[in-house]
Amino acid sequence: MQMSVMQRKPRTGRGGKLNPDVQGKIGQQLRAMYDDVVKEGVPDRFTDLLRQLEEPKDKPLDANQSAQLDQRSDKERG
Amino acid sequence: MAPTRTVREELLAAVPSLRAFAISLCGNVDQADDLLQETLYRALANINSFQPGTNMSAWLFTILRNLFRSDYRKRRREVEDADGSYAESLKSYPEQEGKVEFEELRQALKKLPPDQREALILIGASGFSYEEAAKICDCAVGTIKSRVNRARTRIAELLSINSVEDFGPDHTTRAVVAGTRR
């Protein structure tokens, strides 16, 4: 993933009314708040969701195969 | 076609930051997770329109941002009613002190117009470049820059920050007290 995560240069100049120290502190707080969530990783809800949605499409052969197997075993049982 | 292994891994890798973006936008974890879920459904349904080798993260952020904005009017009512709901949802967290401090910032973020809020988060926290943020928000680079500047100034006003010392615990306490009185 190509993200310029580390390119956070302190900015002065335009909108320079804001004290750079204050601006830096706001940035720091914002990132701390954000990273706090990032650290939680991927909740199960979403790993499950991705897995669930992908499996049926992902392995059509397996699905067919297992369906055939099911039919076969049904016949055997019947 | 089903997503390939790599695409799926990229999706998963992008989720933590995407979720942080959603929570920062919504100011409410439950609402953010619903938004994220909708985003992932959309992404999977349209996975073929994603061009491998391009920025998966930026693609997902664009989807989430558009969903958030298209739903904004309805959402805004809920957010206004749900003041303090994030603090409520944090009761089970162990490190409460730090979280309360973030809560102050979250409340300030909520008061920003959505265009400023999204610009500030994308640039200030998600780590996108101005060019990437402009694409995500479908506007000019200069527009993103001025939104970020306005957002920073407004946040400083909202938090009544005049100097770095104002970030101390006294300030947090004051703001929390003021918040409950409102």
PDB file of N, CA and C in Angstrom, chain B residues 58-151:
ATOM      1  N   ALA B  58      -7.061   4.577  -1.106  1.00  0.00           N
ATOM      2  CA  ALA B  58      -7.723   5.780  -1.616  1.00  0.00           C
ATOM      3  C   ALA B  58      -9.080   5.435  -2.229  1.00  0.00           C
ATOM      4  N   TRP B  59      -9.150   4.300  -2.901  1.00  0.00           N
ATOM      5  CA  TRP B  59     -10.403   3.845  -3.516  1.00  0.00           C
ATOM      6  C   TRP B  59     -11.465   3.612  -2.437  1.00  0.00           C
ATOM      7  N   LEU B  60     -11.080   2.907  -1.388  1.00  0.00           N
ATOM      8  CA  LEU B  60     -12.020   2.612  -0.300  1.00  0.00           C
ATOM      9  C   LEU B  60     -12.437   3.884   0.445  1.00  0.00           C
ATOM     10  N   PHE B  61     -11.471   4.766   0.677  1.00  0.00           N
ATOM     11  CA  PHE B  61     -11.789   6.024   1.360  1.00  0.00           C
ATOM     12  C   PHE B  61     -12.789   6.841   0.539  1.00  0.00           C
ATOM     13  N   THR B  62     -12.638   6.775  -0.787  1.00  0.00           N
ATOM     14  CA  THR B  62     -13.562   7.508  -1.652  1.00  0.00           C
ATOM     15  C   THR B  62     -14.982   6.964  -1.510  1.00  0.00           C
ATOM     16  N   ILE B  63     -15.095   5.644  -1.505  1.00  0.00           N
ATOM     17  CA  ILE B  63     -16.418   5.026  -1.365  1.00  0.00           C
ATOM     18  C   ILE B  63     -17.038   5.417  -0.021  1.00  0.00           C
ATOM     19  N   LEU B  64     -16.242   5.284   1.032  1.00  0.00           N
ATOM     20  CA  LEU B  64     -16.769   5.579   2.362  1.00  0.00           C
ATOM     21  C   LEU B  64     -17.167   7.047   2.487  1.00  0.00           C
ATOM     22  N   ARG B  65     -16.320   7.897   1.971  1.00  0.00           N
ATOM     23  CA  ARG B  65     -16.578   9.332   2.048  1.00  0.00           C
ATOM     24  C   ARG B  65     -17.875   9.695   1.294  1.00  0.00           C
ATOM     25  N   ASN B  66     -18.056   9.105   0.125  1.00  0.00           N
ATOM     26  CA  ASN B  66     -19.261   9.393  -0.650  1.00  0.00           C
ATOM     27  C   ASN B  66     -20.522   8.872   0.033  1.00  0.00           C
ATOM     28  N   LEU B  67     -20.423   7.695   0.620  1.00  0.00           N
ATOM     29  CA  LEU B  67     -21.564   7.157   1.364  1.00  0.00           C
ATOM     30  C   LEU B  67     -21.908   8.061   2.541  1.00  0.00           C
ATOM     31  N   PHE B  68     -20.865   8.491   3.231  1.00  0.00           N
ATOM     32  CA  PHE B  68     -21.086   9.363   4.388  1.00  0.00           C
ATOM     33  C   PHE B  68     -21.758  10.659   3.960  1.00  0.00           C
ATOM     34  N   ARG B  69     -21.258  11.247   2.878  1.00  0.00           N
ATOM     35  CA  ARG B  69     -21.790  12.536   2.440  1.00  0.00           C
ATOM     36  C   ARG B  69     -23.201  12.420   1.880  1.00  0.00           C
ATOM     37  N   SER B  70     -23.471  11.321   1.174  1.00  0.00           N
ATOM     38  CA  SER B  70     -24.809  11.183   0.588  1.00  0.00           C
ATOM     39  C   SER B  70     -25.851  10.957   1.681  1.00  0.00           C
ATOM     40  N   ASP B  71     -25.378  10.483   2.798  1.00  0.00           N
ATOM     41  CA  ASP B  71     -26.281  10.172   3.895  1.00  0.00           C
ATOM     42  C   ASP B  71     -26.233  11.247   4.964  1.00  0.00           C
ATOM     43  N   TYR B  72     -25.546  12.351   4.661  1.00  0.00           N
ATOM     44  CA  TYR B  72     -25.188  13.292   5.709  1.00  0.00           C
ATOM     45  C   TYR B  72     -26.388  13.954   6.377  1.00  0.00           C
ATOM     46  N   ARG B  73     -27.342  14.358   5.586  1.00  0.00           N
ATOM     47  CA  ARG B  73     -28.460  15.110   6.158  1.00  0.00           C
ATOM     48  C   ARG B  73     -29.185  14.286   7.221  1.00  0.00           C
ATOM     49  N   LYS B  74     -29.450  13.050   6.830  1.00  0.00           N
ATOM     50  CA  LYS B  74     -30.123  12.145   7.759  1.00  0.00           C
ATOM     51  C   LYS B  74     -29.235  11.894   8.982  1.00  0.00           C
ATOM     52  N   ARG B  75     -27.963  11.651   8.678  1.00  0.00           N
ATOM     53  CA  ARG B  75     -26.994  11.340   9.711  1.00  0.00           C
ATOM     54  C   ARG B  75     -26.834  12.484  10.718  1.00  0.00           C
ATOM     55  N   ARG B  76     -26.871  13.698  10.225  1.00  0.00           N
ATOM     56  CA  ARG B  76     -26.601  14.843  11.080  1.00  0.00           C
ATOM     57  C   ARG B  76     -27.600  14.923  12.238  1.00  0.00           C
ATOM     58  N   ARG B  77     -28.841  14.642  11.927  1.00  0.00           N
ATOM     59  CA  ARG B  77     -29.848  14.645  12.995  1.00  0.00           C
ATOM     60  C   ARG B  77     -29.481  13.662  14.082  1.00  0.00           C
ATOM     61  N   GLU B  78     -29.077  12.467  13.630  1.00  0.00           N
ATOM     62  CA  GLU B  78     -28.738  11.432  14.603  1.00  0.00           C
ATOM     63  C   GLU B  78     -27.547  11.854  15.456  1.00  0.00           C
ATOM     64  N   VAL B  79     -26.548  12.431  14.790  1.00  0.00           N
ATOM     65  CA  VAL B  79     -25.339  12.821  15.517  1.00  0.00           C
ATOM     66  C   VAL B  79     -25.666  13.889  16.546  1.00  0.00           C
ATOM     67  N   GLU B  80     -26.516  14.835  16.153  1.00  0.00           N
ATOM     68  CA  GLU B  80     -26.856  15.909  17.087  1.00  0.00           C
ATOM     69  C   GLU B  80     -27.600  15.371  18.305  1.00  0.00           C
ATOM     70  N   ASP B  81     -28.434  14.370  18.065  1.00  0.00           N
ATOM     71  CA  ASP B  81     -29.166  13.764  19.179  1.00  0.00           C
ATOM     72  C   ASP B  81     -28.254  12.939  20.062  1.00  0.00           C
ATOM     73  N   ALA B  82     -27.184  12.471  19.453  1.00  0.00           N
ATOM     74  CA  ALA B  82     -26.375  11.467  20.138  1.00  0.00           C
ATOM     75  C   ALA B  82     -25.140  12.059  20.802  1.00  0.00           C
ATOM     76  N   ASP B  83     -25.217  13.330  21.170  1.00  0.00           N
ATOM     77  CA  ASP B  83     -24.074  13.950  21.835  1.00  0.00           C
ATOM     78  C   ASP B  83     -23.657  13.133  23.051  1.00  0.00           C
ATOM     79  N   GLY B  84     -22.389  12.867  23.133  1.00  0.00           N
ATOM     80  CA  GLY B  84     -21.915  12.099  24.281  1.00  0.00           C
ATOM     81  C   GLY B  84     -22.079  10.610  24.116  1.00  0.00           C
ATOM     82  N   SER B  85     -22.635  10.185  23.002  1.00  0.00           N
ATOM     83  CA  SER B  85     -22.841   8.749  22.818  1.00  0.00           C
ATOM     84  C   SER B  85     -21.518   8.019  22.647  1.00  0.00           C
ATOM     85  N   TYR B  86     -20.539   8.754  22.117  1.00  0.00           N
ATOM     86  CA  TYR B  86     -19.235   8.098  21.967  1.00  0.00           C
ATOM     87  C   TYR B  86     -18.629   7.842  23.343  1.00  0.00           C
ATOM     88  N   ALA B  87     -18.727   8.845  24.216  1.00  0.00           N
ATOM     89  CA  ALA B  87     -18.230   8.685  25.584  1.00  0.00           C
ATOM     90  C   ALA B  87     -18.916   7.485  26.240  1.00  0.00           C
ATOM     91  N   GLU B  88     -20.211   7.376  25.978  1.00  0.00           N
ATOM     92  CA  GLU B  88     -20.992   6.259  26.509  1.00  0.00           C
ATOM     93  C   GLU B  88     -20.408   4.926  26.042  1.00  0.00           C
ATOM     94  N   SER B  89     -20.114   4.868  24.749  1.00  0.00           N
ATOM     95  CA  SER B  89     -19.638   3.607  24.183  1.00  0.00           C
ATOM     96  C   SER B  89     -18.221   3.283  24.643  1.00  0.00           C
ATOM     97  N   LEU B  90     -17.584   4.230  25.313  1.00  0.00           N
ATOM     98  CA  LEU B  90     -16.206   4.009  25.744  1.00  0.00           C
ATOM     99  C   LEU B  90     -16.120   3.486  27.171  1.00  0.00           C
ATOM    100  N   LYS B  91     -17.248   3.328  27.809  1.00  0.00           N
ATOM    101  CA  LYS B  91     -17.218   2.975  29.223  1.00  0.00           C
ATOM    102  C   LYS B  91     -16.479   1.684  29.505  1.00  0.00           C
ATOM    103  N   SER B  92     -16.429   0.819  28.532  1.00  0.00           N
ATOM    104  CA  SER B  92     -15.765  -0.456  28.758  1.00  0.00           C
ATOM    105  C   SER B  92     -14.252  -0.377  28.503  1.00  0.00           C
ATOM    106  N   TYR B  93     -13.787   0.757  28.002  1.00  0.00           N
ATOM    107  CA  TYR B  93     -12.369   0.865  27.700  1.00  0.00           C
ATOM    108  C   TYR B  93     -11.541   0.998  28.978  1.00  0.00           C
ATOM    109  N   PRO B  94     -10.366   0.356  28.993  1.00  0.00           N
ATOM    110  CA  PRO B  94      -9.529   0.437  30.191  1.00  0.00           C
ATOM    111  C   PRO B  94      -8.867   1.801  30.410  1.00  0.00           C
ATOM    112  N   GLU B  95      -8.248   2.369  29.356  1.00  0.00           N
ATOM    113  CA  GLU B  95      -7.492   3.609  29.575  1.00  0.00           C
ATOM    114  C   GLU B  95      -8.416   4.794  29.369  1.00  0.00           C
ATOM    115  N   GLN B  96      -9.214   5.062  30.368  1.00  0.00           N
ATOM    116  CA  GLN B  96     -10.245   6.074  30.168  1.00  0.00           C
ATOM    117  C   GLN B  96      -9.731   7.496  30.096  1.00  0.00           C
ATOM    118  N   GLU B  97      -8.668   7.754  30.830  1.00  0.00           N
ATOM    119  CA  GLU B  97      -8.198   9.129  30.890  1.00  0.00           C
ATOM    120  C   GLU B  97      -7.859   9.655  29.496  1.00  0.00           C
ATOM    121  N   GLY B  98      -7.077   8.875  28.784  1.00  0.00           N
ATOM    122  CA  GLY B  98      -6.698   9.272  27.433  1.00  0.00           C
ATOM    123  C   GLY B  98      -7.905   9.438  26.541  1.00  0.00           C
ATOM    124  N   LYS B  99      -8.861   8.538  26.702  1.00  0.00           N
ATOM    125  CA  LYS B  99     -10.040   8.565  25.839  1.00  0.00           C
ATOM    126  C   LYS B  99     -10.882   9.812  26.083  1.00  0.00           C
ATOM    127  N   VAL B 100     -10.971  10.215  27.327  1.00  0.00           N
ATOM    128  CA  VAL B 100     -11.739  11.414  27.638  1.00  0.00           C
ATOM    129  C   VAL B 100     -11.108  12.615  26.945  1.00  0.00           C
ATOM    130  N   GLU B 101      -9.796  12.609  26.917  1.00  0.00           N
ATOM    131  CA  GLU B 101      -9.098  13.695  26.253  1.00  0.00           C
ATOM    132  C   GLU B 101      -9.449  13.714  24.763  1.00  0.00           C
ATOM    133  N   PHE B 102      -9.498  12.524  24.157  1.00  0.00           N
ATOM    134  CA  PHE B 102      -9.888  12.456  22.748  1.00  0.00           C
ATOM    135  C   PHE B 102     -11.328  12.903  22.559  1.00  0.00           C
ATOM    136  N   GLU B 103     -12.150  12.623  23.553  1.00  0.00           N
ATOM    137  CA  GLU B 103     -13.556  12.961  23.441  1.00  0.00           C
ATOM    138  C   GLU B 103     -13.736  14.462  23.203  1.00  0.00           C
ATOM    139  N   GLU B 104     -12.900  15.236  23.848  1.00  0.00           N
ATOM    140  CA  GLU B 104     -12.956  16.682  23.665  1.00  0.00           C
ATOM    141  C   GLU B 104     -12.696  17.044  22.198  1.00  0.00           C
ATOM    142  N   LEU B 105     -11.693  16.402  21.642  1.00  0.00           N
ATOM    143  CA  LEU B 105     -11.358  16.639  20.238  1.00  0.00           C
ATOM    144  C   LEU B 105     -12.468  16.125  19.321  1.00  0.00           C
ATOM    145  N   ARG B 106     -13.034  14.983  19.684  1.00  0.00           N
ATOM    146  CA  ARG B 106     -14.130  14.427  18.885  1.00  0.00           C
ATOM    147  C   ARG B 106     -15.318  15.377  18.825  1.00  0.00           C
ATOM    148  N   GLN B 107     -15.621  15.967  19.977  1.00  0.00           N
ATOM    149  CA  GLN B 107     -16.740  16.905  20.016  1.00  0.00           C
ATOM    150  C   GLN B 107     -16.440  18.120  19.135  1.00  0.00           C
ATOM    151  N   ALA B 108     -15.193  18.559  19.155  1.00  0.00           N
ATOM    152  CA  ALA B 108     -14.803  19.698  18.323  1.00  0.00           C
ATOM    153  C   ALA B 108     -14.915  19.327  16.843  1.00  0.00           C
ATOM    154  N   LEU B 109     -14.472  18.108  16.497  1.00  0.00           N
ATOM    155  CA  LEU B 109     -14.548  17.651  15.105  1.00  0.00           C
ATOM    156  C   LEU B 109     -15.992  17.638  14.606  1.00  0.00           C
ATOM    157  N   LYS B 110     -16.887  17.198  15.487  1.00  0.00           N
ATOM    158  CA  LYS B 110     -18.307  17.126  15.121  1.00  0.00           C
ATOM    159  C   LYS B 110     -18.868  18.481  14.745  1.00  0.00           C
ATOM    160  N   LYS B 111     -18.282  19.525  15.327  1.00  0.00           N
ATOM    161  CA  LYS B 111     -18.804  20.871  15.082  1.00  0.00           C
ATOM    162  C   LYS B 111     -18.281  21.471  13.781  1.00  0.00           C
ATOM    163  N   LEU B 112     -17.310  20.815  13.176  1.00  0.00           N
ATOM    164  CA  LEU B 112     -16.811  21.300  11.890  1.00  0.00           C
ATOM    165  C   LEU B 112     -17.781  20.944  10.781  1.00  0.00           C
ATOM    166  N   PRO B 113     -17.887  21.789   9.758  1.00  0.00           N
ATOM    167  CA  PRO B 113     -18.640  21.384   8.580  1.00  0.00           C
ATOM    168  C   PRO B 113     -17.978  20.127   7.989  1.00  0.00           C
ATOM    169  N   PRO B 114     -18.769  19.221   7.412  1.00  0.00           N
ATOM    170  CA  PRO B 114     -18.201  17.949   6.963  1.00  0.00           C
ATOM    171  C   PRO B 114     -17.056  18.084   5.960  1.00  0.00           C
ATOM    172  N   ASP B 115     -17.096  19.114   5.124  1.00  0.00           N
ATOM    173  CA  ASP B 115     -16.012  19.235   4.144  1.00  0.00           C
ATOM    174  C   ASP B 115     -14.679  19.557   4.823  1.00  0.00           C
ATOM    175  N   GLN B 116     -14.742  20.354   5.881  1.00  0.00           N
ATOM    176  CA  GLN B 116     -13.515  20.664   6.617  1.00  0.00           C
ATOM    177  C   GLN B 116     -13.056  19.466   7.450  1.00  0.00           C
ATOM    178  N   ARG B 117     -14.028  18.786   8.031  1.00  0.00           N
ATOM    179  CA  ARG B 117     -13.704  17.638   8.876  1.00  0.00           C
ATOM    180  C   ARG B 117     -12.988  16.571   8.072  1.00  0.00           C
ATOM    181  N   GLU B 118     -13.560  16.216   6.926  1.00  0.00           N
ATOM    182  CA  GLU B 118     -12.948  15.142   6.139  1.00  0.00           C
ATOM    183  C   GLU B 118     -11.553  15.549   5.640  1.00  0.00           C
ATOM    184  N   ALA B 119     -11.406  16.808   5.254  1.00  0.00           N
ATOM    185  CA  ALA B 119     -10.100  17.270   4.756  1.00  0.00           C
ATOM    186  C   ALA B 119      -9.053  17.195   5.865  1.00  0.00           C
ATOM    187  N   LEU B 120      -9.415  17.677   7.036  1.00  0.00           N
ATOM    188  CA  LEU B 120      -8.479  17.673   8.160  1.00  0.00           C
ATOM    189  C   LEU B 120      -8.042  16.256   8.520  1.00  0.00           C
ATOM    190  N   ILE B 121      -8.990  15.325   8.536  1.00  0.00           N
ATOM    191  CA  ILE B 121      -8.651  13.952   8.928  1.00  0.00           C
ATOM    192  C   ILE B 121      -7.787  13.275   7.864  1.00  0.00           C
ATOM    193  N   LEU B 122      -8.173  13.447   6.607  1.00  0.00           N
ATOM    194  CA  LEU B 122      -7.409  12.810   5.525  1.00  0.00           C
ATOM    195  C   LEU B 122      -5.965  13.289   5.510  1.00  0.00           C
ATOM    196  N   ILE B 123      -5.776  14.591   5.703  1.00  0.00           N
ATOM    197  CA  ILE B 123      -4.429  15.162   5.668  1.00  0.00           C
ATOM    198  C   ILE B 123      -3.714  14.986   7.003  1.00  0.00           C
ATOM    199  N   GLY B 124      -4.415  15.296   8.071  1.00  0.00           N
ATOM    200  CA  GLY B 124      -3.774  15.341   9.371  1.00  0.00           C
ATOM    201  C   GLY B 124      -3.616  14.005  10.068  1.00  0.00           C
ATOM    202  N   ALA B 125      -4.425  13.018   9.685  1.00  0.00           N
ATOM    203  CA  ALA B 125      -4.361  11.744  10.407  1.00  0.00           C
ATOM    204  C   ALA B 125      -4.213  10.528   9.484  1.00  0.00           C
ATOM    205  N   SER B 126      -4.948  10.487   8.387  1.00  0.00           N
ATOM    206  CA  SER B 126      -4.870   9.307   7.516  1.00  0.00           C
ATOM    207  C   SER B 126      -3.559   9.264   6.745  1.00  0.00           C
ATOM    208  N   GLY B 127      -2.912  10.408   6.592  1.00  0.00           N
ATOM    209  CA  GLY B 127      -1.612  10.452   5.936  1.00  0.00           C
ATOM    210  C   GLY B 127      -1.670  10.539   4.421  1.00  0.00           C
ATOM    211  N   PHE B 128      -2.791  10.973   3.871  1.00  0.00           N
ATOM    212  CA  PHE B 128      -2.861  11.162   2.419  1.00  0.00           C
ATOM    213  C   PHE B 128      -2.192  12.475   2.035  1.00  0.00           C
ATOM    214  N   SER B 129      -1.719  12.514   0.804  1.00  0.00           N
ATOM    215  CA  SER B 129      -1.169  13.762   0.278  1.00  0.00           C
ATOM    216  C   SER B 129      -2.341  14.671  -0.098  1.00  0.00           C
ATOM    217  N   TYR B 130      -2.051  15.951  -0.317  1.00  0.00           N
ATOM    218  CA  TYR B 130      -3.117  16.875  -0.722  1.00  0.00           C
ATOM    219  C   TYR B 130      -3.743  16.427  -2.034  1.00  0.00           C
ATOM    220  N   GLU B 131      -2.919  15.890  -2.929  1.00  0.00           N
ATOM    221  CA  GLU B 131      -3.418  15.430  -4.227  1.00  0.00           C
ATOM    222  C   GLU B 131      -4.389  14.252  -4.047  1.00  0.00           C
ATOM    223  N   GLU B 132      -3.984  13.313  -3.203  1.00  0.00           N
ATOM    224  CA  GLU B 132      -4.852  12.149  -2.954  1.00  0.00           C
ATOM    225  C   GLU B 132      -6.160  12.578  -2.289  1.00  0.00           C
ATOM    226  N   ALA B 133      -6.041  13.453  -1.304  1.00  0.00           N
ATOM    227  CA  ALA B 133      -7.232  13.924  -0.592  1.00  0.00           C
ATOM    228  C   ALA B 133      -8.173  14.661  -1.550  1.00  0.00           C
ATOM    229  N   ALA B 134      -7.597  15.422  -2.474  1.00  0.00           N
ATOM    230  CA  ALA B 134      -8.415  16.145  -3.447  1.00  0.00           C
ATOM    231  C   ALA B 134      -9.194  15.179  -4.332  1.00  0.00           C
ATOM    232  N   LYS B 135      -8.554  14.077  -4.711  1.00  0.00           N
ATOM    233  CA  LYS B 135      -9.239  13.059  -5.520  1.00  0.00           C
ATOM    234  C   LYS B 135     -10.357  12.408  -4.719  1.00  0.00           C
ATOM    235  N   ILE B 136     -10.053  12.065  -3.487  1.00  0.00           N
ATOM    236  CA  ILE B 136     -11.051  11.406  -2.638  1.00  0.00           C
ATOM    237  C   ILE B 136     -12.276  12.309  -2.460  1.00  0.00           C
ATOM    238  N   CYS B 137     -12.039  13.600  -2.266  1.00  0.00           N
ATOM    239  CA  CYS B 137     -13.138  14.531  -2.022  1.00  0.00           C
ATOM    240  C   CYS B 137     -13.652  15.188  -3.300  1.00  0.00           C
ATOM    241  N   ASP B 138     -13.089  14.805  -4.430  1.00  0.00           N
ATOM    242  CA  ASP B 138     -13.519  15.300  -5.724  1.00  0.00           C
ATOM    243  C   ASP B 138     -13.517  16.832  -5.781  1.00  0.00           C
ATOM    244  N   CYS B 139     -12.395  17.397  -5.411  1.00  0.00           N
ATOM    245  CA  CYS B 139     -12.271  18.858  -5.480  1.00  0.00           C
ATOM    246  C   CYS B 139     -10.823  19.220  -5.810  1.00  0.00           C
ATOM    247  N   ALA B 140     -10.557  20.510  -5.904  1.00  0.00           N
ATOM    248  CA  ALA B 140      -9.206  20.959  -6.253  1.00  0.00           C
ATOM    249  C   ALA B 140      -8.264  20.872  -5.056  1.00  0.00           C
ATOM    250  N   VAL B 141      -6.977  20.735  -5.354  1.00  0.00           N
ATOM    251  CA  VAL B 141      -5.966  20.653  -4.298  1.00  0.00           C
ATOM    252  C   VAL B 141      -6.007  21.901  -3.408  1.00  0.00           C
ATOM    253  N   GLY B 142      -6.159  23.061  -4.043  1.00  0.00           N
ATOM    254  CA  GLY B 142      -6.224  24.314  -3.287  1.00  0.00           C
ATOM    255  C   GLY B 142      -7.405  24.356  -2.323  1.00  0.00           C
ATOM    256  N   THR B 143      -8.506  23.748  -2.762  1.00  0.00           N
ATOM    257  CA  THR B 143      -9.694  23.689  -1.905  1.00  0.00           C
ATOM    258  C   THR B 143      -9.412  22.873  -0.648  1.00  0.00           C
ATOM    259  N   ILE B 144      -8.729  21.745  -0.836  1.00  0.00           N
ATOM    260  CA  ILE B 144      -8.361  20.904   0.315  1.00  0.00           C
ATOM    261  C   ILE B 144      -7.485  21.701   1.270  1.00  0.00           C
ATOM    262  N   LYS B 145      -6.504  22.414   0.710  1.00  0.00           N
ATOM    263  CA  LYS B 145      -5.591  23.184   1.562  1.00  0.00           C
ATOM    264  C   LYS B 145      -6.334  24.212   2.396  1.00  0.00           C
ATOM    265  N   SER B 146      -7.256  24.935   1.749  1.00  0.00           N
ATOM    266  CA  SER B 146      -7.941  25.973   2.517  1.00  0.00           C
ATOM    267  C   SER B 146      -8.910  25.355   3.533  1.00  0.00           C
ATOM    268  N   ARG B 147      -9.497  24.211   3.189  1.00  0.00           N
ATOM    269  CA  ARG B 147     -10.375  23.543   4.159  1.00  0.00           C
ATOM    270  C   ARG B 147      -9.598  23.079   5.387  1.00  0.00           C
ATOM    271  N   VAL B 148      -8.418  22.524   5.132  1.00  0.00           N
ATOM    272  CA  VAL B 148      -7.586  22.053   6.250  1.00  0.00           C
ATOM    273  C   VAL B 148      -7.193  23.234   7.140  1.00  0.00           C
ATOM    274  N   ASN B 149      -6.807  24.340   6.519  1.00  0.00           N
ATOM    275  CA  ASN B 149      -6.429  25.513   7.308  1.00  0.00           C
ATOM    276  C   ASN B 149      -7.587  26.038   8.141  1.00  0.00           C
ATOM    277  N   ARG B 150      -8.746  26.115   7.517  1.00  0.00           N
ATOM    278  CA  ARG B 150      -9.913  26.595   8.260  1.00  0.00           C
ATOM    279  C   ARG B 150     -10.273  25.646   9.387  1.00  0.00           C
ATOM    280  N   ALA B 151     -10.149  24.343   9.087  1.00  0.00           N
ATOM    281  CA  ALA B 151     -10.467  23.331  10.100  1.00  0.00           C
ATOM    282  C   ALA B 151      -9.543  23.467  11.304  1.00  0.00           C
TER     283      ALA B 151
END
